[in-house]
Amino acid sequence: MKVALAALGGGPGDEVITQGFTFVATWEAILDIGAIPVFTEIDETLNMDPADLKKKITDKTRCIIPVHMLGAMARIEEIVAIAATHDIPVLEDTAQAAGATINGRYLGTFGNCGTFSFDSVKTMTTGEGGMIITSDQDMWKTMSEYHDHGHDHIVNPGGRGGEGRRFLGFNYRMMELQGAMGIAQLSKLDSMIVSQKSNKKRLRDAAAGIPGVTFRTLVDAEGDTATFFAFILPTKEQCQAVNVALGENGAGAINFSENSWHFYPSWEHLHKGSTVAASGWPFAEPGGKRRVVYDPEGLPKSADIMARTLVYPVSINMTEEQLATICSALKKAAQVV
Ligand SMILES: *Cc1c(COP(=O)(O)O)cnc(C)c1O
């Protein structure tokens, strides 16, 4: 993500818009290039709320990063259309949604580029590392060179060290061995999604009996990767009661409004401006003046949705026993609402 932001020319003085429900990696990259993250609300897609995005665009906005959280799509076509009216590039954080589609078109191909993570908890993994895809030839060339210390990637007669350089770069390469693993993983992606979908359907059918329950909005249910199952209760109190009952029956769910790595109010290092840099950068300028201060209560709509949402991770490796435990807990929890 940092490589993509750098290639888009981002740096100090810029704002980059993303959503308040994401993994910290998204905004770490923004701060790392010296830009300021601006957070939007989410809606019931659990991803960027396009209406709030419109309010947060300024003449400093360098890039918009919708995140396809929990295996499924943001309202990416709407977001790309809004960005286009302002001529702002869109970078899709597709780390959690490799293989997801809208009307058959893969996420990561709607914006100017899409970034993927292959760390060990992602659907596809190479141990560590990631990938950026783009159909913009110039951006590809810039990213390719930047992530490789700036070596220009033109055929050169001098071999290693003989290349020229167009700009300052850094090393973000992953190993060829990891690339080989990634290719092998890619060949399994479709079958992983098929079995995740069938596991998710069982959980959804069991949860459907909870009075008042609704499900996360899926822009295209066919294109969901089903790596997570998210269901939403009418009130925070009902959500808590259901999760207590689920826990008592051996199947507590994740509530991302509880202290987590993924939700804005929990990011105390963002709110406090904690950094290892003695100068306080990137939260403070050299000299100590704060560049940005965030209000932990600044995303009330997201906080409301998150407080009412429960999530189960879904994987291809779920055993019959695990599925049965969760389904039976969901049926029992239906009685407490
Ligand atoms: C995993 C993840 C990333 C990237 O994480 P790395 O550890 O850098 O691979 C980025 N965004 C989201 C939403 C993620 O879940």
PDB file of N, CA, C and O and ligand atoms in Angstrom, residues 1 22-23 25-26 67 69 93 95-96 117 119 122 128-129, ligand 1:
ATOM      1  N   MET A   1       0.826  -1.205   0.000  1.00  0.00           N
ATOM      2  CA  MET A   1       0.000   0.000   0.000  1.00  0.00           C
ATOM      3  C   MET A   1       0.859   1.253   0.000  1.00  0.00           C
ATOM      4  O   MET A   1       0.576   2.210  -0.700  1.00  0.00           O
ATOM      5  N   THR A  22     -11.046  -0.885   9.534  1.00  0.00           N
ATOM      6  CA  THR A  22     -10.021  -1.493   8.689  1.00  0.00           C
ATOM      7  C   THR A  22      -8.919  -1.976   9.615  1.00  0.00           C
ATOM      8  O   THR A  22      -8.944  -1.725  10.820  1.00  0.00           O
ATOM      9  N   PHE A  23      -7.935  -2.662   9.053  1.00  0.00           N
ATOM     10  CA  PHE A  23      -6.760  -3.008   9.843  1.00  0.00           C
ATOM     11  C   PHE A  23      -5.814  -1.799   9.855  1.00  0.00           C
ATOM     12  O   PHE A  23      -5.816  -1.004   8.917  1.00  0.00           O
ATOM     13  N   ALA A  25      -2.910  -1.411   9.174  1.00  0.00           N
ATOM     14  CA  ALA A  25      -1.961  -1.331   8.056  1.00  0.00           C
ATOM     15  C   ALA A  25      -2.364  -0.259   7.044  1.00  0.00           C
ATOM     16  O   ALA A  25      -1.505   0.404   6.463  1.00  0.00           O
ATOM     17  N   THR A  26      -3.675  -0.092   6.855  1.00  0.00           N
ATOM     18  CA  THR A  26      -4.146   0.865   5.844  1.00  0.00           C
ATOM     19  C   THR A  26      -3.662   2.276   6.175  1.00  0.00           C
ATOM     20  O   THR A  26      -3.098   2.966   5.332  1.00  0.00           O
ATOM     21  N   VAL A  67     -11.755  -0.059   1.684  1.00  0.00           N
ATOM     22  CA  VAL A  67     -11.216  -1.350   2.114  1.00  0.00           C
ATOM     23  C   VAL A  67     -12.338  -2.379   1.976  1.00  0.00           C
ATOM     24  O   VAL A  67     -13.450  -2.135   2.437  1.00  0.00           O
ATOM     25  N   MET A  69     -13.539  -5.085   3.536  1.00  0.00           N
ATOM     26  CA  MET A  69     -13.306  -5.807   4.797  1.00  0.00           C
ATOM     27  C   MET A  69     -14.050  -7.136   4.846  1.00  0.00           C
ATOM     28  O   MET A  69     -15.120  -7.290   4.258  1.00  0.00           O
ATOM     29  N   ASP A  93      -8.022  -1.441  -1.057  1.00  0.00           N
ATOM     30  CA  ASP A  93      -7.357  -2.337  -0.111  1.00  0.00           C
ATOM     31  C   ASP A  93      -8.130  -3.660  -0.159  1.00  0.00           C
ATOM     32  O   ASP A  93      -9.191  -3.808   0.435  1.00  0.00           O
ATOM     33  N   ALA A  95      -6.862  -6.575   0.759  1.00  0.00           N
ATOM     34  CA  ALA A  95      -6.120  -7.543   1.587  1.00  0.00           C
ATOM     35  C   ALA A  95      -7.019  -8.659   2.114  1.00  0.00           C
ATOM     36  O   ALA A  95      -6.585  -9.797   2.245  1.00  0.00           O
ATOM     37  N   GLN A  96      -8.274  -8.315   2.415  1.00  0.00           N
ATOM     38  CA  GLN A  96      -9.163  -9.321   3.026  1.00  0.00           C
ATOM     39  C   GLN A  96     -10.154  -9.902   2.029  1.00  0.00           C
ATOM     40  O   GLN A  96     -11.060 -10.633   2.441  1.00  0.00           O
ATOM     41  N   SER A 117      -2.807  -8.693   0.549  1.00  0.00           N
ATOM     42  CA  SER A 117      -1.864  -9.158   1.570  1.00  0.00           C
ATOM     43  C   SER A 117      -1.886 -10.676   1.578  1.00  0.00           C
ATOM     44  O   SER A 117      -2.948 -11.282   1.471  1.00  0.00           O
ATOM     45  N   ASP A 119      -0.359 -12.414   4.182  1.00  0.00           N
ATOM     46  CA  ASP A 119       0.143 -12.810   5.502  1.00  0.00           C
ATOM     47  C   ASP A 119      -0.612 -14.061   5.944  1.00  0.00           C
ATOM     48  O   ASP A 119      -1.533 -14.530   5.275  1.00  0.00           O
ATOM     49  N   LYS A 122      -4.554 -14.518   5.954  1.00  0.00           N
ATOM     50  CA  LYS A 122      -5.376 -14.166   4.800  1.00  0.00           C
ATOM     51  C   LYS A 122      -5.802 -15.421   4.022  1.00  0.00           C
ATOM     52  O   LYS A 122      -5.183 -16.479   4.172  1.00  0.00           O
ATOM     53  N   GLU A 128       4.316 -14.235   4.391  1.00  0.00           N
ATOM     54  CA  GLU A 128       4.255 -12.778   4.498  1.00  0.00           C
ATOM     55  C   GLU A 128       4.303 -12.241   3.083  1.00  0.00           C
ATOM     56  O   GLU A 128       4.647 -12.966   2.152  1.00  0.00           O
ATOM     57  N   GLY A 129       4.029 -10.977   2.945  1.00  0.00           N
ATOM     58  CA  GLY A 129       4.161 -10.350   1.632  1.00  0.00           C
ATOM     59  C   GLY A 129       2.825  -9.958   1.060  1.00  0.00           C
ATOM     60  O   GLY A 129       1.782 -10.141   1.690  1.00  0.00           O
TER      61      GLY A 129
HETATM   62  C1  LIG B   1      -3.791  -7.742   6.478  1.00  0.00           C
HETATM   63  C2  LIG B   1      -4.238  -6.411   6.010  1.00  0.00           C
HETATM   64  C3  LIG B   1      -3.365  -5.505   5.375  1.00  0.00           C
HETATM   65  C4  LIG B   1      -1.900  -5.754   5.136  1.00  0.00           C
HETATM   66  O1  LIG B   1      -1.243  -6.332   6.172  1.00  0.00           O
HETATM   67  P1  LIG B   1       0.276  -6.835   6.035  1.00  0.00           P
HETATM   68  O2  LIG B   1       0.548  -7.339   7.392  1.00  0.00           O
HETATM   69  O3  LIG B   1       1.057  -5.624   5.669  1.00  0.00           O
HETATM   70  O4  LIG B   1       0.312  -7.863   4.977  1.00  0.00           O
HETATM   71  C5  LIG B   1      -3.886  -4.318   4.894  1.00  0.00           C
HETATM   72  N1  LIG B   1      -5.172  -4.016   5.032  1.00  0.00           N
HETATM   73  C6  LIG B   1      -6.052  -4.843   5.618  1.00  0.00           C
HETATM   74  C7  LIG B   1      -7.492  -4.458   5.701  1.00  0.00           C
HETATM   75  C8  LIG B   1      -5.616  -6.067   6.148  1.00  0.00           C
HETATM   76  O5  LIG B   1      -6.493  -6.881   6.741  1.00  0.00           O
END
